[in-house]
PDB file of C-alpha atoms in Angstrom:
ATOM      1  CA  MET M   1      78.613  32.741  94.559  1.00 40.00           C
ATOM      2  CA  ARG M   2      82.386  33.369  94.363  1.00 41.00           C
ATOM      3  CA  LEU M   3      84.293  32.400  91.254  1.00 46.00           C
ATOM      4  CA  PRO M   4      87.387  30.297  91.915  1.00 52.00           C
ATOM      5  CA  LEU M   5      90.565  32.355  91.906  1.00 45.00           C
ATOM      6  CA  LEU M   6      91.960  30.471  88.898  1.00 46.00           C
ATOM      7  CA  ILE M   7      88.982  31.382  86.726  1.00 46.00           C
ATOM      8  CA  ILE M   8      89.358  35.047  87.642  1.00 44.00           C
ATOM      9  CA  ILE M   9      93.094  34.973  86.891  1.00 46.00           C
ATOM     10  CA  ALA M  10      92.623  33.008  83.656  1.00 46.00           C
ATOM     11  CA  THR M  11      89.905  35.356  82.484  1.00 43.00           C
ATOM     12  CA  ALA M  12      92.101  38.369  83.160  1.00 42.00           C
ATOM     13  CA  LEU M  13      95.044  36.802  81.333  1.00 43.00           C
ATOM     14  CA  LEU M  14      93.020  35.627  78.374  1.00 42.00           C
ATOM     15  CA  ALA M  15      90.985  38.810  78.019  1.00 41.00           C
ATOM     16  CA  SER M  16      93.946  41.140  78.373  1.00 38.00           C
ATOM     17  CA  CYS M  17      94.406  43.655  75.584  1.00 33.00           C
ATOM     18  CA  GLN M  18      98.195  43.530  75.758  1.00 36.00           C
ATOM     19  CA  GLN M  19     100.088  41.669  73.058  1.00 35.00           C
ATOM     20  CA  HIS M  20     102.788  39.103  73.793  1.00 37.00           C
ATOM     21  CA  ASP M  21     106.328  40.433  73.465  1.00 38.00           C
ATOM     22  CA  GLY M  22     106.177  40.288  69.677  1.00 36.00           C
ATOM     23  CA  GLN M  23     107.726  36.894  68.996  1.00 38.00           C
ATOM     24  CA  GLY M  24     106.086  35.706  65.782  1.00 36.00           C
ATOM     25  CA  ASP M  25     105.356  32.110  66.746  1.00 37.00           C
ATOM     26  CA  ALA M  26     103.396  33.041  69.856  1.00 35.00           C
ATOM     27  CA  THR M  27     101.460  36.088  68.773  1.00 35.00           C
ATOM     28  CA  ALA M  28      97.716  36.444  68.747  1.00 35.00           C
ATOM     29  CA  ARG M  29      95.696  36.952  65.566  1.00 37.00           C
ATOM     30  CA  LYS M  30      92.616  39.010  64.944  1.00 38.00           C
ATOM     31  CA  ASP M  31      89.532  36.824  64.588  1.00 40.00           C
ATOM     32  CA  GLU M  32      86.050  38.306  64.650  1.00 47.00           C
ATOM     33  CA  GLY M  33      87.310  41.359  66.510  1.00 45.00           C
ATOM     34  CA  HIS M  34      89.102  39.331  69.197  1.00 57.00           C
ATOM     35  CA  ASN M  35      92.742  38.429  69.645  1.00 70.00           C
ATOM     36  CA  ASN M  36      93.203  34.675  69.802  1.00 84.00           C
ATOM     37  CA  PHE M  37      96.259  32.838  71.067  1.00 90.00           C
ATOM     38  CA  THR M  38      97.649  30.709  68.230  1.00 90.00           C
ATOM     39  CA  ALA M  39     100.929  29.329  69.610  1.00 92.00           C
ATOM     40  CA  ILE M  40      99.260  25.950  70.266  1.00 95.00           C
ATOM     41  CA  THR M  41      96.775  24.674  67.705  1.00 94.00           C
ATOM     42  CA  PRO M  42      94.016  22.188  68.614  1.00 94.00           C
ATOM     43  CA  GLU M  43      95.835  19.512  66.558  1.00 96.00           C
ATOM     44  CA  GLU M  44      99.023  19.826  68.618  1.00 97.00           C
ATOM     45  CA  THR M  45      99.623  17.963  71.840  1.00 98.00           C
ATOM     46  CA  LEU M  46     100.347  20.144  74.837  1.00 98.00           C
ATOM     47  CA  ARG M  47     102.234  18.258  77.537  1.00 98.00           C
ATOM     48  CA  PHE M  48     102.312  19.593  81.071  1.00 98.00           C
ATOM     49  CA  SER M  49     103.714  18.656  84.456  1.00 96.00           C
ATOM     50  CA  GLY M  50     104.153  19.942  87.948  1.00 95.00           C
ATOM     51  CA  THR M  51     105.695  19.050  91.287  1.00 88.00           C
ATOM     52  CA  GLU M  52     104.570  19.003  94.894  1.00 81.00           C
ATOM     53  CA  PRO M  53     102.549  16.893  94.392  1.00 84.00           C
ATOM     54  CA  PHE M  54     103.741  15.357  91.137  1.00 92.00           C
ATOM     55  CA  TRP M  55     101.142  15.575  88.376  1.00 96.00           C
ATOM     56  CA  GLY M  56     101.042  15.899  84.633  1.00 97.00           C
ATOM     57  CA  GLY M  57      99.358  14.946  81.428  1.00 98.00           C
ATOM     58  CA  SER M  58      98.586  16.046  77.932  1.00 98.00           C
ATOM     59  CA  VAL M  59      95.804  17.610  75.921  1.00 98.00           C
ATOM     60  CA  THR M  60      95.082  17.256  72.217  1.00 97.00           C
ATOM     61  CA  GLY M  61      91.923  18.796  70.824  1.00 96.00           C
ATOM     62  CA  ASN M  62      89.217  18.174  73.423  1.00 97.00           C
ATOM     63  CA  ASP M  63      90.826  15.145  75.088  1.00 98.00           C
ATOM     64  CA  LEU M  64      92.880  15.752  78.213  1.00 98.00           C
ATOM     65  CA  VAL M  65      94.777  13.087  80.169  1.00 98.00           C
ATOM     66  CA  TRP M  66      95.494  13.865  83.845  1.00 98.00           C
ATOM     67  CA  THR M  67      98.159  11.752  85.583  1.00 97.00           C
ATOM     68  CA  THR M  68      99.252  11.489  89.207  1.00 95.00           C
ATOM     69  CA  PRO M  69     101.517   9.017  91.050  1.00 94.00           C
ATOM     70  CA  GLU M  70      98.350   7.264  92.254  1.00 93.00           C
ATOM     71  CA  LYS M  71      97.020   7.043  88.683  1.00 93.00           C
ATOM     72  CA  PRO M  72     100.074   6.794  86.372  1.00 92.00           C
ATOM     73  CA  GLY M  73      97.915   5.619  83.454  1.00 93.00           C
ATOM     74  CA  GLY M  74      95.892   8.781  83.855  1.00 95.00           C
ATOM     75  CA  ALA M  75      92.252   9.694  83.586  1.00 96.00           C
ATOM     76  CA  THR M  76      90.965  10.961  80.244  1.00 97.00           C
ATOM     77  CA  ILE M  77      88.379  13.736  80.308  1.00 98.00           C
ATOM     78  CA  ARG M  78      86.654  15.821  77.649  1.00 98.00           C
ATOM     79  CA  VAL M  79      87.449  19.515  77.904  1.00 98.00           C
ATOM     80  CA  GLU M  80      86.266  22.659  76.212  1.00 98.00           C
ATOM     81  CA  ARG M  81      89.062  24.781  74.809  1.00 96.00           C
ATOM     82  CA  PHE M  82      88.960  28.564  74.701  1.00 95.00           C
ATOM     83  CA  SER M  83      91.631  30.997  73.618  1.00 92.00           C
ATOM     84  CA  GLY M  84      92.315  34.599  74.410  1.00 87.00           C
ATOM     85  CA  ASN M  85      95.065  37.065  73.728  1.00 83.00           C
ATOM     86  CA  ASN M  86      97.658  35.653  76.105  1.00 87.00           C
ATOM     87  CA  GLY M  87      96.846  31.980  76.379  1.00 94.00           C
ATOM     88  CA  LEU M  88      94.482  29.048  76.416  1.00 96.00           C
ATOM     89  CA  GLY M  89      91.951  27.709  78.853  1.00 97.00           C
ATOM     90  CA  PHE M  90      90.550  24.206  79.174  1.00 98.00           C
ATOM     91  CA  SER M  91      87.584  23.255  81.344  1.00 98.00           C
ATOM     92  CA  GLY M  92      85.742  20.032  82.058  1.00 98.00           C
ATOM     93  CA  LYS M  93      84.951  17.545  84.803  1.00 97.00           C
ATOM     94  CA  LEU M  94      87.435  15.175  86.424  1.00 96.00           C
ATOM     95  CA  ASP M  95      85.162  12.586  87.967  1.00 92.00           C
ATOM     96  CA  VAL M  96      82.573  14.974  89.400  1.00 94.00           C
ATOM     97  CA  LYS M  97      85.025  17.772  90.199  1.00 96.00           C
ATOM     98  CA  ASP M  98      85.375  20.983  88.193  1.00 97.00           C
ATOM     99  CA  PHE M  99      88.635  20.991  86.226  1.00 98.00           C
ATOM    100  CA  ASN M 100      90.089  24.245  84.855  1.00 98.00           C
ATOM    101  CA  MET M 101      93.483  24.796  83.276  1.00 98.00           C
ATOM    102  CA  ALA M 102      95.089  28.060  82.114  1.00 97.00           C
ATOM    103  CA  VAL M 103      98.124  28.051  79.800  1.00 98.00           C
ATOM    104  CA  THR M 104     100.140  31.200  79.150  1.00 96.00           C
ATOM    105  CA  HIS M 105     103.205  31.792  76.992  1.00 95.00           C
ATOM    106  CA  ALA M 106     105.682  32.593  79.753  1.00 96.00           C
ATOM    107  CA  PRO M 107     109.000  30.906  80.619  1.00 96.00           C
ATOM    108  CA  CYS M 108     108.607  28.329  83.359  1.00 97.00           C
ATOM    109  CA  SER M 109     110.936  26.301  85.569  1.00 94.00           C
ATOM    110  CA  ASP M 110     109.866  23.168  87.396  1.00 89.00           C
ATOM    111  CA  GLY M 111     112.305  24.031  90.196  1.00 87.00           C
ATOM    112  CA  MET M 112     113.802  20.541  90.140  1.00 87.00           C
ATOM    113  CA  SER M 113     115.732  20.352  86.863  1.00 88.00           C
ATOM    114  CA  ASP M 114     117.726  22.614  84.621  1.00 89.00           C
ATOM    115  CA  ARG M 115     114.890  22.720  82.113  1.00 93.00           C
ATOM    116  CA  THR M 116     113.120  25.853  80.918  1.00 96.00           C
ATOM    117  CA  TYR M 117     109.628  25.431  79.492  1.00 97.00           C
ATOM    118  CA  PRO M 118     107.843  27.834  77.129  1.00 98.00           C
ATOM    119  CA  PHE M 119     104.467  27.741  78.899  1.00 98.00           C
ATOM    120  CA  THR M 120     103.238  28.288  82.434  1.00 98.00           C
ATOM    121  CA  VAL M 121     100.325  26.046  83.385  1.00 98.00           C
ATOM    122  CA  THR M 122      97.901  26.546  86.263  1.00 97.00           C
ATOM    123  CA  VAL M 123      95.322  23.889  87.083  1.00 97.00           C
ATOM    124  CA  GLU M 124      92.452  24.094  89.516  1.00 97.00           C
ATOM    125  CA  ILE M 125      90.491  21.018  90.502  1.00 96.00           C
ATOM    126  CA  SER M 126      87.556  21.931  92.737  1.00 93.00           C
ATOM    127  CA  GLN M 127      89.437  24.921  94.315  1.00 90.00           C
ATOM    128  CA  GLN M 128      92.776  23.107  94.750  1.00 94.00           C
ATOM    129  CA  ALA M 129      95.454  24.832  92.644  1.00 95.00           C
ATOM    130  CA  TYR M 130      98.440  23.249  90.924  1.00 95.00           C
ATOM    131  CA  ASN M 131     101.258  25.222  89.262  1.00 96.00           C
ATOM    132  CA  GLY M 132     103.438  23.742  86.551  1.00 96.00           C
ATOM    133  CA  CYS M 133     104.941  24.027  83.103  1.00 97.00           C
ATOM    134  CA  GLY M 134     104.045  23.007  79.567  1.00 98.00           C
ATOM    135  CA  TRP M 135     105.574  22.332  76.156  1.00 98.00           C
ATOM    136  CA  THR M 136     104.750  21.089  72.672  1.00 98.00           C
ATOM    137  CA  GLU M 137     106.771  19.456  69.933  1.00 97.00           C
ATOM    138  CA  LYS M 138     106.977  22.776  68.062  1.00 97.00           C
ATOM    139  CA  MET M 139     107.848  24.666  71.252  1.00 97.00           C
ATOM    140  CA  PRO M 140     109.861  22.182  73.366  1.00 97.00           C
ATOM    141  CA  PHE M 141     111.560  22.681  76.706  1.00 96.00           C
ATOM    142  CA  THR M 142     115.267  23.443  76.744  1.00 95.00           C
ATOM    143  CA  GLY M 143     117.721  21.633  78.949  1.00 91.00           C
ATOM    144  CA  PRO M 144     118.489  17.996  79.636  1.00 88.00           C
ATOM    145  CA  LYS M 145     116.177  15.307  78.141  1.00 85.00           C
ATOM    146  CA  ALA M 146     116.395  13.307  81.375  1.00 76.00           C
ATOM    147  CA  PRO M 147     116.537  15.576  84.411  1.00 65.00           C
TER     148      PRO M 147
END
């Protein structure tokens, strides 16, 4: 059975032994012999969005809201959170489909505004991939508030 490409990429990113570029607020910490990404705590809300097609949402703790133009109120799902050296992963079920999201600390542009986001977000729902950007209150996007 083949693993979805996103899981392979996320595993490689999260298991990587390389440190982030040394910026203090996004570094990993040693915990039980592993480096864990600490730039986004479970208590913080990570917001994320993408284009083509438009999608977005937020995740706080183990509750993730997934929005689309067809479902602007969103669907709330329970996710498991895991952290590695270079980012976070979230996995759960959206309806009956596998939902996996990888978040890495890397500058991101949505391609439609003059905003720059601190996190790159990749979502896979049943083998369909979505690429987007993320931000938190402590690590907001830069650029215009209303694109």
